[in-house]
Amino acid sequence: MGDSLKPAEKVLLDLLESSNISVRSNDELIGKVETAIVADDKTRKENGDELLRRKPHLATIPRAELSRQMQVNLWDVLHTLGRATALSWRGAGRGLAEHWGSLKYNQALEGGVDAFLGLTDEGRQIAEQYKNLQSSELGVGFALTLAKHMLGKRFPEHSVTIVPADTALRAGWALTSRDKGHKVKYRYRPQYFAEVWRTGEPSLVIPIASKGNHGNAATSAGQLASASVHAEAVHVGEWNDTPSLLFSTELPTDGTVTVHALQAPGQGGWLVSPSGETEPNLDARPVQENVMPGIQPPPEGDVIHQPLPGCHVTPKYYTWFQETLGHTGAAGLMAFTGSSKATARYLTDRQGCKRFDGYEHAATGSVQDISLELLGDTYAGTDHVFRLNGPRVEAFSGVEASLFNLVSQGRAEEYRASVHATRHTRPRLAWDKKWGGPVSVHADGSVFAIRLLPGQRRARS
């Protein structure tokens, strides 16, 4: 698949190469997932375990929204992964440094314009040492890249923002024993929410469950069966009517990347507040609610069922939850730039406000201290320097300076209006000759760039 010690500049050039990935979403996949569910239920019965609640109906995703062979760019995928994990607290890096973890995959995959993406020698070595972490993280990158593409096709007049589900939910629920408040006491949750939004209108919330593996199609079917449990754990509106997306990315050590994708259809998820309710205002300070845990099934005649484990966003909380999603998205964007204080202003205490407030970036020892011109625009952000096969490499993450000023000053509504108006023209992916490396710009105004440090580059032909 490739030489793990290829020159660093060649690695950076390859990051912009378009490569193909396979996407499987058909009736055969649904059948395999249903078989995996039956097998899991049988095992649970034999062990005396309670059966898990799952999405009751799964469906394929239309080819018009998600073609069965798609071209992707690894640098765009890593940008998506970095943005998604900027608020993560999974590792010792503590929040702001988490998104730099995506850089360890800059030479883990290789393909080409007429080829399919697959693991390189370097990628296989990572898989041997950090198998679960690699498949999980790259699975997130591919799943969210495809989710944004698909939802952009389905809702062309809307913008799409990805937010980490746990962070958003903590504004209303105590998810773990460490959180103060009434405990949810249920470990299953979607990993992300897609907020489909348009300025001044109610948002649509779509839970996303993402998994990854180094196995085969059978492994992915089992993962999708599990993903249906995670997606079911959050309801927005009516019982069992919240649309969801399920992904399992197959990264075989000897083969090509295949994303297995299904959806759980539903007409719910729209945060249409009852008449007379105050309109959402993202410029307001974040509000910590304490929503009672549990998902309320509908009554059957005079029988009122007990709530089932999970989180239920009912109409009473629609305005608050739309604000929470917007605040969480803004916090993630600011974390990506390395601005701790700007991140903290959009989070409640339970979401980690105090952890970010005044916290210095673990990778740089500074907070949002760099301004760069990339592809003709000025960006504010922070950097990280590391070695790539010997030479020193600089990576930069940030957001367009004018947008950074809006969000950091608490003017999130104005920021959203600006990025929504330019959602089709802003995204770019190109080599910046002056910078000396690949640059990815997303619709939200964020940028991810990488280069060999000056003095370590060879002249390009």
CSV table of C-alpha atoms in Angstrom, one decimal:
chain,number,residue,atom,x,y,z
A,1,MET,CA,0.0,0.0,0.0
A,2,GLY,CA,2.9,2.4,0.5
A,3,ASP,CA,6.2,3.0,2.2
A,4,SER,CA,5.8,4.1,5.8
A,5,LEU,CA,9.0,6.1,5.6
A,6,LYS,CA,8.3,8.0,2.4
A,7,PRO,CA,9.5,11.6,2.3
A,8,ALA,CA,7.5,14.0,4.5
A,9,GLU,CA,6.7,16.3,1.6
A,10,LYS,CA,5.3,13.4,-0.3
A,11,VAL,CA,3.1,12.6,2.7
A,12,LEU,CA,1.7,16.1,2.6
A,13,LEU,CA,1.1,16.1,-1.1
A,14,ASP,CA,-0.8,12.8,-0.8
A,15,LEU,CA,-3.1,14.3,1.8
A,16,LEU,CA,-4.8,16.2,-1.0
A,17,GLU,CA,-5.2,13.3,-3.3
A,18,SER,CA,-8.8,12.2,-4.0
A,19,SER,CA,-9.4,8.5,-3.3
A,20,ASN,CA,-12.4,6.3,-3.5
A,21,ILE,CA,-14.2,4.5,-0.6
A,22,SER,CA,-17.0,2.0,-0.9
A,23,VAL,CA,-20.4,2.7,0.7
A,24,ARG,CA,-22.7,-0.1,1.5
A,25,SER,CA,-26.4,0.6,2.2
A,26,ASN,CA,-28.7,-2.0,0.8
A,27,ASP,CA,-31.4,-4.6,1.8
A,28,GLU,CA,-28.7,-7.3,2.2
A,29,LEU,CA,-27.0,-5.2,4.9
A,30,ILE,CA,-30.3,-4.7,6.7
A,31,GLY,CA,-30.8,-8.5,6.6
A,32,LYS,CA,-27.3,-9.0,8.1
A,33,VAL,CA,-28.0,-6.5,10.8
A,34,GLU,CA,-31.3,-8.1,11.7
A,35,THR,CA,-29.5,-11.5,11.9
A,36,ALA,CA,-26.9,-9.9,14.2
A,37,ILE,CA,-29.7,-8.5,16.4
A,38,VAL,CA,-31.4,-11.9,16.7
A,39,ALA,CA,-28.0,-13.5,17.6
A,40,ASP,CA,-27.3,-10.9,20.3
A,41,ASP,CA,-30.8,-11.2,21.8
A,42,LYS,CA,-30.4,-15.0,21.9
A,43,THR,CA,-27.1,-14.7,23.8
A,44,ARG,CA,-28.6,-12.2,26.2
A,45,LYS,CA,-31.5,-14.5,27.0
A,46,GLU,CA,-29.2,-17.4,27.6
A,47,ASN,CA,-27.1,-15.3,29.9
A,48,GLY,CA,-30.2,-14.0,31.7
A,49,ASP,CA,-29.4,-10.4,30.6
A,50,GLU,CA,-32.1,-7.9,29.8
A,51,LEU,CA,-32.8,-7.4,26.0
A,52,LEU,CA,-31.6,-4.0,24.7
A,53,ARG,CA,-33.9,-1.5,23.2
A,54,ARG,CA,-33.1,-0.7,19.5
A,55,LYS,CA,-34.4,1.4,16.7
A,56,PRO,CA,-37.5,-0.5,15.5
A,57,HIS,CA,-37.0,0.2,11.8
A,58,LEU,CA,-33.9,0.5,9.7
A,59,ALA,CA,-33.7,1.6,6.1
A,60,THR,CA,-31.2,2.1,3.4
A,61,ILE,CA,-29.9,5.6,2.4
A,62,PRO,CA,-30.9,6.6,-1.2
A,63,ARG,CA,-28.1,6.6,-3.7
A,64,ALA,CA,-29.0,10.2,-4.7
A,65,GLU,CA,-28.0,11.2,-1.2
A,66,LEU,CA,-25.0,8.8,-0.7
A,67,SER,CA,-23.5,7.2,-3.7
A,68,ARG,CA,-22.1,3.7,-3.4
A,69,GLN,CA,-18.6,4.9,-4.4
A,70,MET,CA,-17.5,8.2,-3.1
A,71,GLN,CA,-14.3,10.3,-3.5
A,72,VAL,CA,-12.8,11.6,-0.3
A,73,ASN,CA,-9.6,13.5,0.6
A,74,LEU,CA,-7.8,12.3,3.7
A,75,TRP,CA,-7.0,15.9,4.8
A,76,ASP,CA,-10.6,16.8,4.7
A,77,VAL,CA,-11.5,13.6,6.7
A,78,LEU,CA,-8.8,14.5,9.3
A,79,HIS,CA,-10.1,18.0,9.5
A,80,THR,CA,-13.6,16.6,10.2
A,81,LEU,CA,-12.2,14.3,12.9
A,82,GLY,CA,-10.2,17.1,14.5
A,83,ARG,CA,-13.3,19.3,14.7
A,84,ALA,CA,-15.4,16.5,16.1
A,85,THR,CA,-13.0,15.7,19.0
A,86,ALA,CA,-12.0,19.3,20.0
A,87,LEU,CA,-14.3,19.1,23.0
A,88,SER,CA,-13.4,15.5,23.9
A,89,TRP,CA,-12.2,14.4,27.3
A,90,ARG,CA,-11.3,10.9,26.5
A,91,GLY,CA,-7.6,11.1,26.9
A,92,ALA,CA,-4.9,12.7,29.0
A,93,GLY,CA,-4.6,15.6,26.6
A,94,ARG,CA,-7.5,17.4,28.2
A,95,GLY,CA,-9.9,18.8,25.8
A,96,LEU,CA,-8.1,21.4,23.7
A,97,ALA,CA,-5.3,19.1,22.7
A,98,GLU,CA,-7.5,16.2,21.7
A,99,HIS,CA,-8.1,17.2,18.1
A,100,TRP,CA,-4.3,17.0,17.4
A,101,GLY,CA,-4.7,13.2,17.7
A,102,SER,CA,-6.0,13.2,14.2
A,103,LEU,CA,-2.5,14.0,12.9
A,104,LYS,CA,-1.2,10.5,13.8
A,105,TYR,CA,-3.3,9.2,10.8
A,106,ASN,CA,-1.7,11.5,8.2
A,107,GLN,CA,0.1,8.6,6.6
A,108,ALA,CA,-2.1,5.8,7.8
A,109,LEU,CA,-4.2,5.6,4.6
A,110,GLU,CA,-3.3,5.8,0.9
A,111,GLY,CA,-5.2,5.6,-2.3
A,112,GLY,CA,-5.3,7.7,-5.5
A,113,VAL,CA,-7.7,9.2,-8.0
A,114,ASP,CA,-8.3,5.8,-9.7
A,115,ALA,CA,-7.8,3.7,-6.5
A,116,PHE,CA,-9.6,2.9,-3.3
A,117,LEU,CA,-8.4,4.1,0.1
A,118,GLY,CA,-6.7,1.5,2.3
A,119,LEU,CA,-4.2,1.2,5.1
A,120,THR,CA,-0.5,1.8,4.5
A,121,ASP,CA,2.3,-0.1,6.2
A,122,GLU,CA,2.2,2.7,8.8
A,123,GLY,CA,-1.5,2.3,9.2
A,124,ARG,CA,-1.2,-1.4,9.7
A,125,GLN,CA,1.5,-0.8,12.4
A,126,ILE,CA,-0.8,1.6,14.2
A,127,ALA,CA,-3.6,-1.0,13.9
A,128,GLU,CA,-1.5,-3.6,15.6
A,129,GLN,CA,-0.7,-1.4,18.6
A,130,TYR,CA,-3.9,0.8,18.9
A,131,LYS,CA,-6.4,-1.3,17.0
A,132,ASN,CA,-9.6,-0.2,18.7
A,133,LEU,CA,-8.6,3.5,18.9
A,134,GLN,CA,-7.6,3.7,15.2
A,135,SER,CA,-10.7,2.1,13.9
A,136,SER,CA,-12.9,4.1,16.2
A,137,GLU,CA,-11.4,7.5,15.4
A,138,LEU,CA,-11.1,7.0,11.7
A,139,GLY,CA,-14.6,5.6,11.8
A,140,VAL,CA,-15.7,8.9,13.2
A,141,GLY,CA,-13.9,10.9,10.5
A,142,PHE,CA,-15.5,8.9,7.6
A,143,ALA,CA,-18.9,8.7,9.2
A,144,LEU,CA,-19.2,12.4,9.9
A,145,THR,CA,-17.7,13.3,6.4
A,146,LEU,CA,-20.4,11.2,4.8
A,147,ALA,CA,-23.2,12.4,7.2
A,148,LYS,CA,-22.5,16.0,6.3
A,149,HIS,CA,-22.4,15.2,2.6
A,150,MET,CA,-25.7,13.3,2.8
A,151,LEU,CA,-27.6,15.8,4.9
A,152,GLY,CA,-26.3,18.6,2.6
A,153,LYS,CA,-28.0,16.8,-0.3
A,154,ARG,CA,-31.2,16.2,1.7
A,155,PHE,CA,-31.5,19.7,3.1
A,156,PRO,CA,-29.7,22.0,0.5
A,157,GLU,CA,-31.3,25.1,2.0
A,158,HIS,CA,-29.9,24.4,5.5
A,159,SER,CA,-26.5,24.3,7.2
A,160,VAL,CA,-25.3,21.2,9.1
A,161,THR,CA,-23.3,21.4,12.3
A,162,ILE,CA,-21.9,18.3,14.1
A,163,VAL,CA,-21.7,18.4,17.9
A,164,PRO,CA,-20.6,15.8,20.4
A,165,ALA,CA,-23.7,14.3,22.0
A,166,ASP,CA,-22.3,13.8,25.5
A,167,THR,CA,-21.3,17.5,25.7
A,168,ALA,CA,-24.7,18.7,24.5
A,169,LEU,CA,-26.6,16.3,26.8
A,170,ARG,CA,-24.7,17.3,29.9
A,171,ALA,CA,-26.4,20.7,29.8
A,172,GLY,CA,-29.5,18.9,30.8
A,173,TRP,CA,-28.7,15.5,32.2
A,174,ALA,CA,-26.2,13.9,34.6
A,175,LEU,CA,-24.6,11.2,32.4
A,176,THR,CA,-22.1,9.7,34.8
A,177,SER,CA,-21.6,9.2,38.5
A,178,ARG,CA,-19.3,12.3,38.5
A,179,ASP,CA,-22.0,14.6,37.2
A,180,LYS,CA,-24.2,16.4,39.7
A,181,GLY,CA,-28.0,15.8,39.4
A,182,HIS,CA,-30.4,13.0,38.6
A,183,LYS,CA,-28.3,10.3,37.0
A,184,VAL,CA,-29.4,8.8,33.6
A,185,LYS,CA,-28.0,5.4,34.6
A,186,TYR,CA,-27.8,4.2,31.0
A,187,ARG,CA,-24.5,3.9,29.2
A,188,TYR,CA,-25.8,3.8,25.7
A,189,ARG,CA,-25.9,7.1,23.7
A,190,PRO,CA,-25.2,8.3,20.2
A,191,GLN,CA,-21.8,9.8,19.8
A,192,TYR,CA,-22.8,12.9,17.9
A,193,PHE,CA,-25.8,15.0,16.9
A,194,ALA,CA,-26.2,16.6,13.5
A,195,GLU,CA,-28.0,19.9,13.8
A,196,VAL,CA,-29.7,20.8,10.5
A,197,TRP,CA,-30.4,24.5,10.8
A,198,ARG,CA,-31.4,27.7,9.1
A,199,THR,CA,-31.2,31.2,10.6
A,200,GLY,CA,-34.3,32.1,12.6
A,201,GLU,CA,-36.0,28.7,12.2
A,202,PRO,CA,-36.3,25.5,14.3
A,203,SER,CA,-33.5,23.1,14.0
A,204,LEU,CA,-33.7,19.4,13.1
A,205,VAL,CA,-31.7,17.1,15.5
A,206,ILE,CA,-30.4,13.8,14.1
A,207,PRO,CA,-28.5,11.4,16.4
A,208,ILE,CA,-25.4,9.7,14.8
A,209,ALA,CA,-24.0,6.4,16.1
A,210,SER,CA,-20.5,5.7,14.6
A,211,LYS,CA,-18.3,2.7,15.0
A,212,GLY,CA,-15.3,1.2,13.2
A,213,ASN,CA,-13.4,-2.1,12.9
A,214,HIS,CA,-10.5,-3.9,11.3
A,215,GLY,CA,-12.7,-6.9,10.6
A,216,ASN,CA,-15.1,-7.6,7.8
A,217,ALA,CA,-18.7,-7.1,6.7
A,218,ALA,CA,-20.0,-9.4,9.4
A,219,THR,CA,-18.2,-7.3,12.1
A,220,SER,CA,-19.8,-4.2,10.7
A,221,ALA,CA,-23.3,-5.8,10.8
A,222,GLY,CA,-22.8,-6.5,14.5
A,223,GLN,CA,-21.6,-2.9,15.0
A,224,LEU,CA,-24.7,-1.5,13.3
A,225,ALA,CA,-26.9,-3.7,15.5
A,226,SER,CA,-25.1,-2.1,18.5
A,227,ALA,CA,-25.4,1.4,16.9
A,228,SER,CA,-29.1,1.0,16.8
A,229,VAL,CA,-29.1,0.7,20.6
A,230,HIS,CA,-27.0,3.9,21.0
A,231,ALA,CA,-29.2,5.9,18.6
A,232,GLU,CA,-32.4,4.8,20.4
A,233,ALA,CA,-31.2,6.2,23.7
A,234,VAL,CA,-32.1,9.8,22.8
A,235,HIS,CA,-35.6,10.8,21.7
A,236,VAL,CA,-36.5,14.3,20.4
A,237,GLY,CA,-40.3,14.7,20.4
A,238,GLU,CA,-42.6,11.8,19.8
A,239,TRP,CA,-41.9,8.2,20.8
A,240,ASN,CA,-39.7,6.4,18.3
A,241,ASP,CA,-40.0,9.1,15.7
A,242,THR,CA,-36.5,10.6,15.9
A,243,PRO,CA,-34.5,10.1,12.6
A,244,SER,CA,-31.0,8.7,13.1
A,245,LEU,CA,-27.9,7.7,11.1
A,246,LEU,CA,-25.9,4.6,11.8
A,247,PHE,CA,-22.3,4.0,10.5
A,248,SER,CA,-19.7,1.3,10.7
A,249,THR,CA,-16.4,1.8,8.9
A,250,GLU,CA,-14.5,-1.3,7.9
A,251,LEU,CA,-10.7,-0.7,7.8
A,252,PRO,CA,-9.3,-4.1,6.9
A,253,THR,CA,-5.5,-4.5,7.3
A,254,ASP,CA,-5.5,-6.0,3.8
A,255,GLY,CA,-8.2,-4.4,1.8
A,256,THR,CA,-10.0,-1.1,1.2
A,257,VAL,CA,-12.1,1.3,3.3
A,258,THR,CA,-15.8,0.5,3.3
A,259,VAL,CA,-18.4,2.5,5.1
A,260,HIS,CA,-21.6,0.6,6.0
A,261,ALA,CA,-24.5,3.0,6.5
A,262,LEU,CA,-28.1,2.8,7.4
A,263,GLN,CA,-30.8,5.2,8.7
A,264,ALA,CA,-33.6,5.0,11.1
A,265,PRO,CA,-36.4,7.0,9.5
A,266,GLY,CA,-38.6,9.4,11.4
A,267,GLN,CA,-40.6,12.6,11.2
A,268,GLY,CA,-39.6,13.9,14.6
A,269,GLY,CA,-36.4,15.6,15.7
A,270,TRP,CA,-37.6,19.1,14.7
A,271,LEU,CA,-37.4,21.6,17.6
A,272,VAL,CA,-40.6,23.4,16.8
A,273,SER,CA,-41.4,25.1,20.1
A,274,PRO,CA,-45.0,25.5,21.3
A,275,SER,CA,-46.6,28.8,20.4
A,276,GLY,CA,-45.8,31.6,22.8
A,277,GLU,CA,-42.4,30.2,23.7
A,278,THR,CA,-39.4,32.6,23.5
A,279,GLU,CA,-37.4,32.2,20.3
A,280,PRO,CA,-33.9,30.7,20.7
A,281,ASN,CA,-31.1,33.2,21.2
A,282,LEU,CA,-27.6,31.9,20.9
A,283,ASP,CA,-26.2,35.2,22.2
A,284,ALA,CA,-27.7,34.4,25.6
A,285,ARG,CA,-25.6,32.7,28.2
A,286,PRO,CA,-25.8,28.9,28.3
A,287,VAL,CA,-28.4,27.5,30.7
A,288,GLN,CA,-27.9,24.4,32.9
A,289,GLU,CA,-31.2,22.4,33.1
A,290,ASN,CA,-31.9,19.4,35.2
A,291,VAL,CA,-34.2,17.3,33.1
A,292,MET,CA,-35.6,14.1,34.7
A,293,PRO,CA,-34.0,11.1,33.0
A,294,GLY,CA,-36.1,8.6,31.0
A,295,ILE,CA,-37.9,8.3,27.8
A,296,GLN,CA,-41.7,8.3,28.1
A,297,PRO,CA,-43.6,5.7,26.0
A,298,PRO,CA,-47.1,6.7,24.9
A,299,PRO,CA,-50.0,5.5,27.0
A,300,GLU,CA,-52.0,2.5,26.0
A,301,GLY,CA,-55.6,3.3,26.9
A,302,ASP,CA,-55.6,4.1,30.6
A,303,VAL,CA,-52.2,2.5,31.1
A,304,ILE,CA,-49.3,4.9,31.7
A,305,HIS,CA,-45.9,3.1,31.2
A,306,GLN,CA,-42.9,3.8,33.3
A,307,PRO,CA,-40.2,5.9,31.6
A,308,LEU,CA,-37.4,3.8,29.9
A,309,PRO,CA,-33.7,4.6,30.3
A,310,GLY,CA,-32.3,7.4,28.2
A,311,CYS,CA,-32.7,11.1,27.4
A,312,HIS,CA,-36.0,12.6,26.1
A,313,VAL,CA,-36.1,16.1,24.7
A,314,THR,CA,-39.8,17.1,25.0
A,315,PRO,CA,-41.5,20.2,23.6
A,316,LYS,CA,-41.0,22.0,27.0
A,317,TYR,CA,-37.2,22.0,26.3
A,318,TYR,CA,-37.1,22.6,22.6
A,319,THR,CA,-35.9,26.3,22.8
A,320,TRP,CA,-33.4,25.4,25.4
A,321,PHE,CA,-32.0,22.5,23.5
A,322,GLN,CA,-31.7,24.5,20.3
A,323,GLU,CA,-29.7,27.0,22.2
A,324,THR,CA,-27.6,24.3,23.8
A,325,LEU,CA,-26.8,22.8,20.4
A,326,GLY,CA,-25.7,26.2,19.0
A,327,HIS,CA,-23.7,26.9,22.1
A,328,THR,CA,-22.0,23.5,22.0
A,329,GLY,CA,-21.1,24.0,18.3
A,330,ALA,CA,-19.6,27.4,19.1
A,331,ALA,CA,-17.6,26.0,22.0
A,332,GLY,CA,-16.2,23.2,19.7
A,333,LEU,CA,-15.2,25.8,17.1
A,334,MET,CA,-13.4,27.9,19.7
A,335,ALA,CA,-11.7,24.8,21.2
A,336,PHE,CA,-10.4,24.1,17.7
A,337,THR,CA,-8.8,27.5,17.6
A,338,GLY,CA,-7.1,27.0,21.0
A,339,SER,CA,-9.1,29.8,22.7
A,340,SER,CA,-10.0,28.5,26.1
A,341,LYS,CA,-11.9,31.5,27.4
A,342,ALA,CA,-14.0,31.7,24.3
A,343,THR,CA,-14.7,28.0,24.6
A,344,ALA,CA,-15.8,28.3,28.2
A,345,ARG,CA,-18.3,31.1,27.6
A,346,TYR,CA,-20.5,28.7,25.7
A,347,LEU,CA,-20.5,25.8,28.2
A,348,THR,CA,-22.3,25.2,31.5
A,349,ASP,CA,-20.4,23.9,34.5
A,350,ARG,CA,-21.5,20.4,33.9
A,351,GLN,CA,-20.3,20.6,30.3
A,352,GLY,CA,-16.8,21.6,31.4
A,353,CYS,CA,-16.9,25.4,31.5
A,354,LYS,CA,-14.5,25.5,34.5
A,355,ARG,CA,-12.1,23.1,32.9
A,356,PHE,CA,-11.7,25.3,29.9
A,357,ASP,CA,-11.8,28.7,31.6
A,358,GLY,CA,-8.2,29.8,31.9
A,359,TYR,CA,-6.8,26.5,30.7
A,360,GLU,CA,-3.8,26.8,28.4
A,361,HIS,CA,-3.4,24.7,25.3
A,362,ALA,CA,-1.5,21.6,26.2
A,363,ALA,CA,0.3,21.4,22.9
A,364,THR,CA,1.5,25.0,22.6
A,365,GLY,CA,1.4,26.6,26.0
A,366,SER,CA,-0.5,29.5,24.6
A,367,VAL,CA,-4.0,30.4,23.8
A,368,GLN,CA,-5.1,31.4,20.2
A,369,ASP,CA,-1.8,33.2,19.7
A,370,ILE,CA,-1.4,33.0,15.9
A,371,SER,CA,-2.8,34.8,12.9
A,372,LEU,CA,-2.1,33.4,9.4
A,373,GLU,CA,-3.0,34.1,5.9
A,374,LEU,CA,-4.1,31.0,4.1
A,375,LEU,CA,-5.6,30.8,0.6
A,376,GLY,CA,-6.0,34.6,0.6
A,377,ASP,CA,-7.9,34.9,3.9
A,378,THR,CA,-6.7,35.6,7.5
A,379,TYR,CA,-7.3,33.0,10.2
A,380,ALA,CA,-6.9,33.1,14.0
A,381,GLY,CA,-5.8,29.9,15.7
A,382,THR,CA,-3.1,27.9,17.3
A,383,ASP,CA,-0.4,25.5,16.1
A,384,HIS,CA,1.3,22.2,16.9
A,385,VAL,CA,4.8,21.2,15.9
A,386,PHE,CA,5.9,17.5,15.5
A,387,ARG,CA,8.2,15.3,13.5
A,388,LEU,CA,7.1,13.4,10.4
A,389,ASN,CA,9.7,10.8,9.4
A,390,GLY,CA,12.4,13.1,10.7
A,391,PRO,CA,11.6,16.6,9.5
A,392,ARG,CA,9.7,19.0,11.7
A,393,VAL,CA,6.1,19.7,10.6
A,394,GLU,CA,3.8,22.5,11.7
A,395,ALA,CA,0.0,22.0,11.8
A,396,PHE,CA,-2.4,24.9,12.3
A,397,SER,CA,-6.1,24.9,13.3
A,398,GLY,CA,-8.2,28.0,13.5
A,399,VAL,CA,-11.2,29.9,12.1
A,400,GLU,CA,-11.5,32.9,9.8
A,401,ALA,CA,-10.5,35.9,11.8
A,402,SER,CA,-13.7,37.9,11.3
A,403,LEU,CA,-15.7,34.9,12.4
A,404,PHE,CA,-13.5,34.3,15.4
A,405,ASN,CA,-14.1,37.8,16.5
A,406,LEU,CA,-17.8,37.3,16.4
A,407,VAL,CA,-17.9,34.0,18.3
A,408,SER,CA,-15.3,35.1,20.9
A,409,GLN,CA,-17.3,38.2,21.6
A,410,GLY,CA,-20.5,36.2,22.2
A,411,ARG,CA,-22.1,37.2,18.8
A,412,ALA,CA,-23.0,33.6,17.8
A,413,GLU,CA,-26.2,34.6,16.0
A,414,GLU,CA,-24.3,36.9,13.7
A,415,TYR,CA,-21.7,34.2,13.1
A,416,ARG,CA,-24.3,31.7,12.1
A,417,ALA,CA,-26.0,34.1,9.7
A,418,SER,CA,-22.6,34.7,8.1
A,419,VAL,CA,-21.6,31.1,7.6
A,420,HIS,CA,-25.0,30.1,6.5
A,421,ALA,CA,-25.0,32.7,3.7
A,422,THR,CA,-21.6,31.4,2.5
A,423,ARG,CA,-22.1,27.6,3.1
A,424,HIS,CA,-21.7,26.7,-0.6
A,425,THR,CA,-18.8,29.1,-1.4
A,426,ARG,CA,-16.6,28.9,1.6
A,427,PRO,CA,-15.4,25.2,1.6
A,428,ARG,CA,-12.0,24.8,-0.1
A,429,LEU,CA,-9.3,22.1,-0.2
A,430,ALA,CA,-6.0,23.1,-1.9
A,431,TRP,CA,-2.2,23.4,-1.7
A,432,ASP,CA,-1.2,26.9,-0.5
A,433,LYS,CA,2.1,27.7,-2.2
A,434,LYS,CA,2.9,30.6,0.2
A,435,TRP,CA,2.1,28.5,3.3
A,436,GLY,CA,3.8,25.4,1.7
A,437,GLY,CA,1.2,22.7,2.4
A,438,PRO,CA,-2.4,21.5,2.1
A,439,VAL,CA,-5.2,23.6,3.5
A,440,SER,CA,-8.8,22.5,4.3
A,441,VAL,CA,-11.5,25.1,4.9
A,442,HIS,CA,-14.9,24.0,6.0
A,443,ALA,CA,-18.3,25.7,5.7
A,444,ASP,CA,-18.2,26.7,9.4
A,445,GLY,CA,-15.1,28.9,8.7
A,446,SER,CA,-12.7,26.5,10.4
A,447,VAL,CA,-9.3,25.8,8.8
A,448,PHE,CA,-6.8,22.9,9.1
A,449,ALA,CA,-3.4,23.4,7.5
A,450,ILE,CA,-0.1,21.5,7.6
A,451,ARG,CA,3.4,22.1,6.2
A,452,LEU,CA,7.1,21.3,6.6
A,453,LEU,CA,8.7,24.0,8.6
A,454,PRO,CA,10.7,26.6,6.6
A,455,GLY,CA,14.2,25.4,5.9
A,456,GLN,CA,13.2,21.8,5.9
A,457,ARG,CA,11.4,21.8,2.5
A,458,ARG,CA,13.0,20.7,-0.7
A,459,ALA,CA,12.2,22.7,-3.8
A,460,ARG,CA,9.1,21.4,-5.5
A,461,SER,CA,9.2,20.7,-9.1
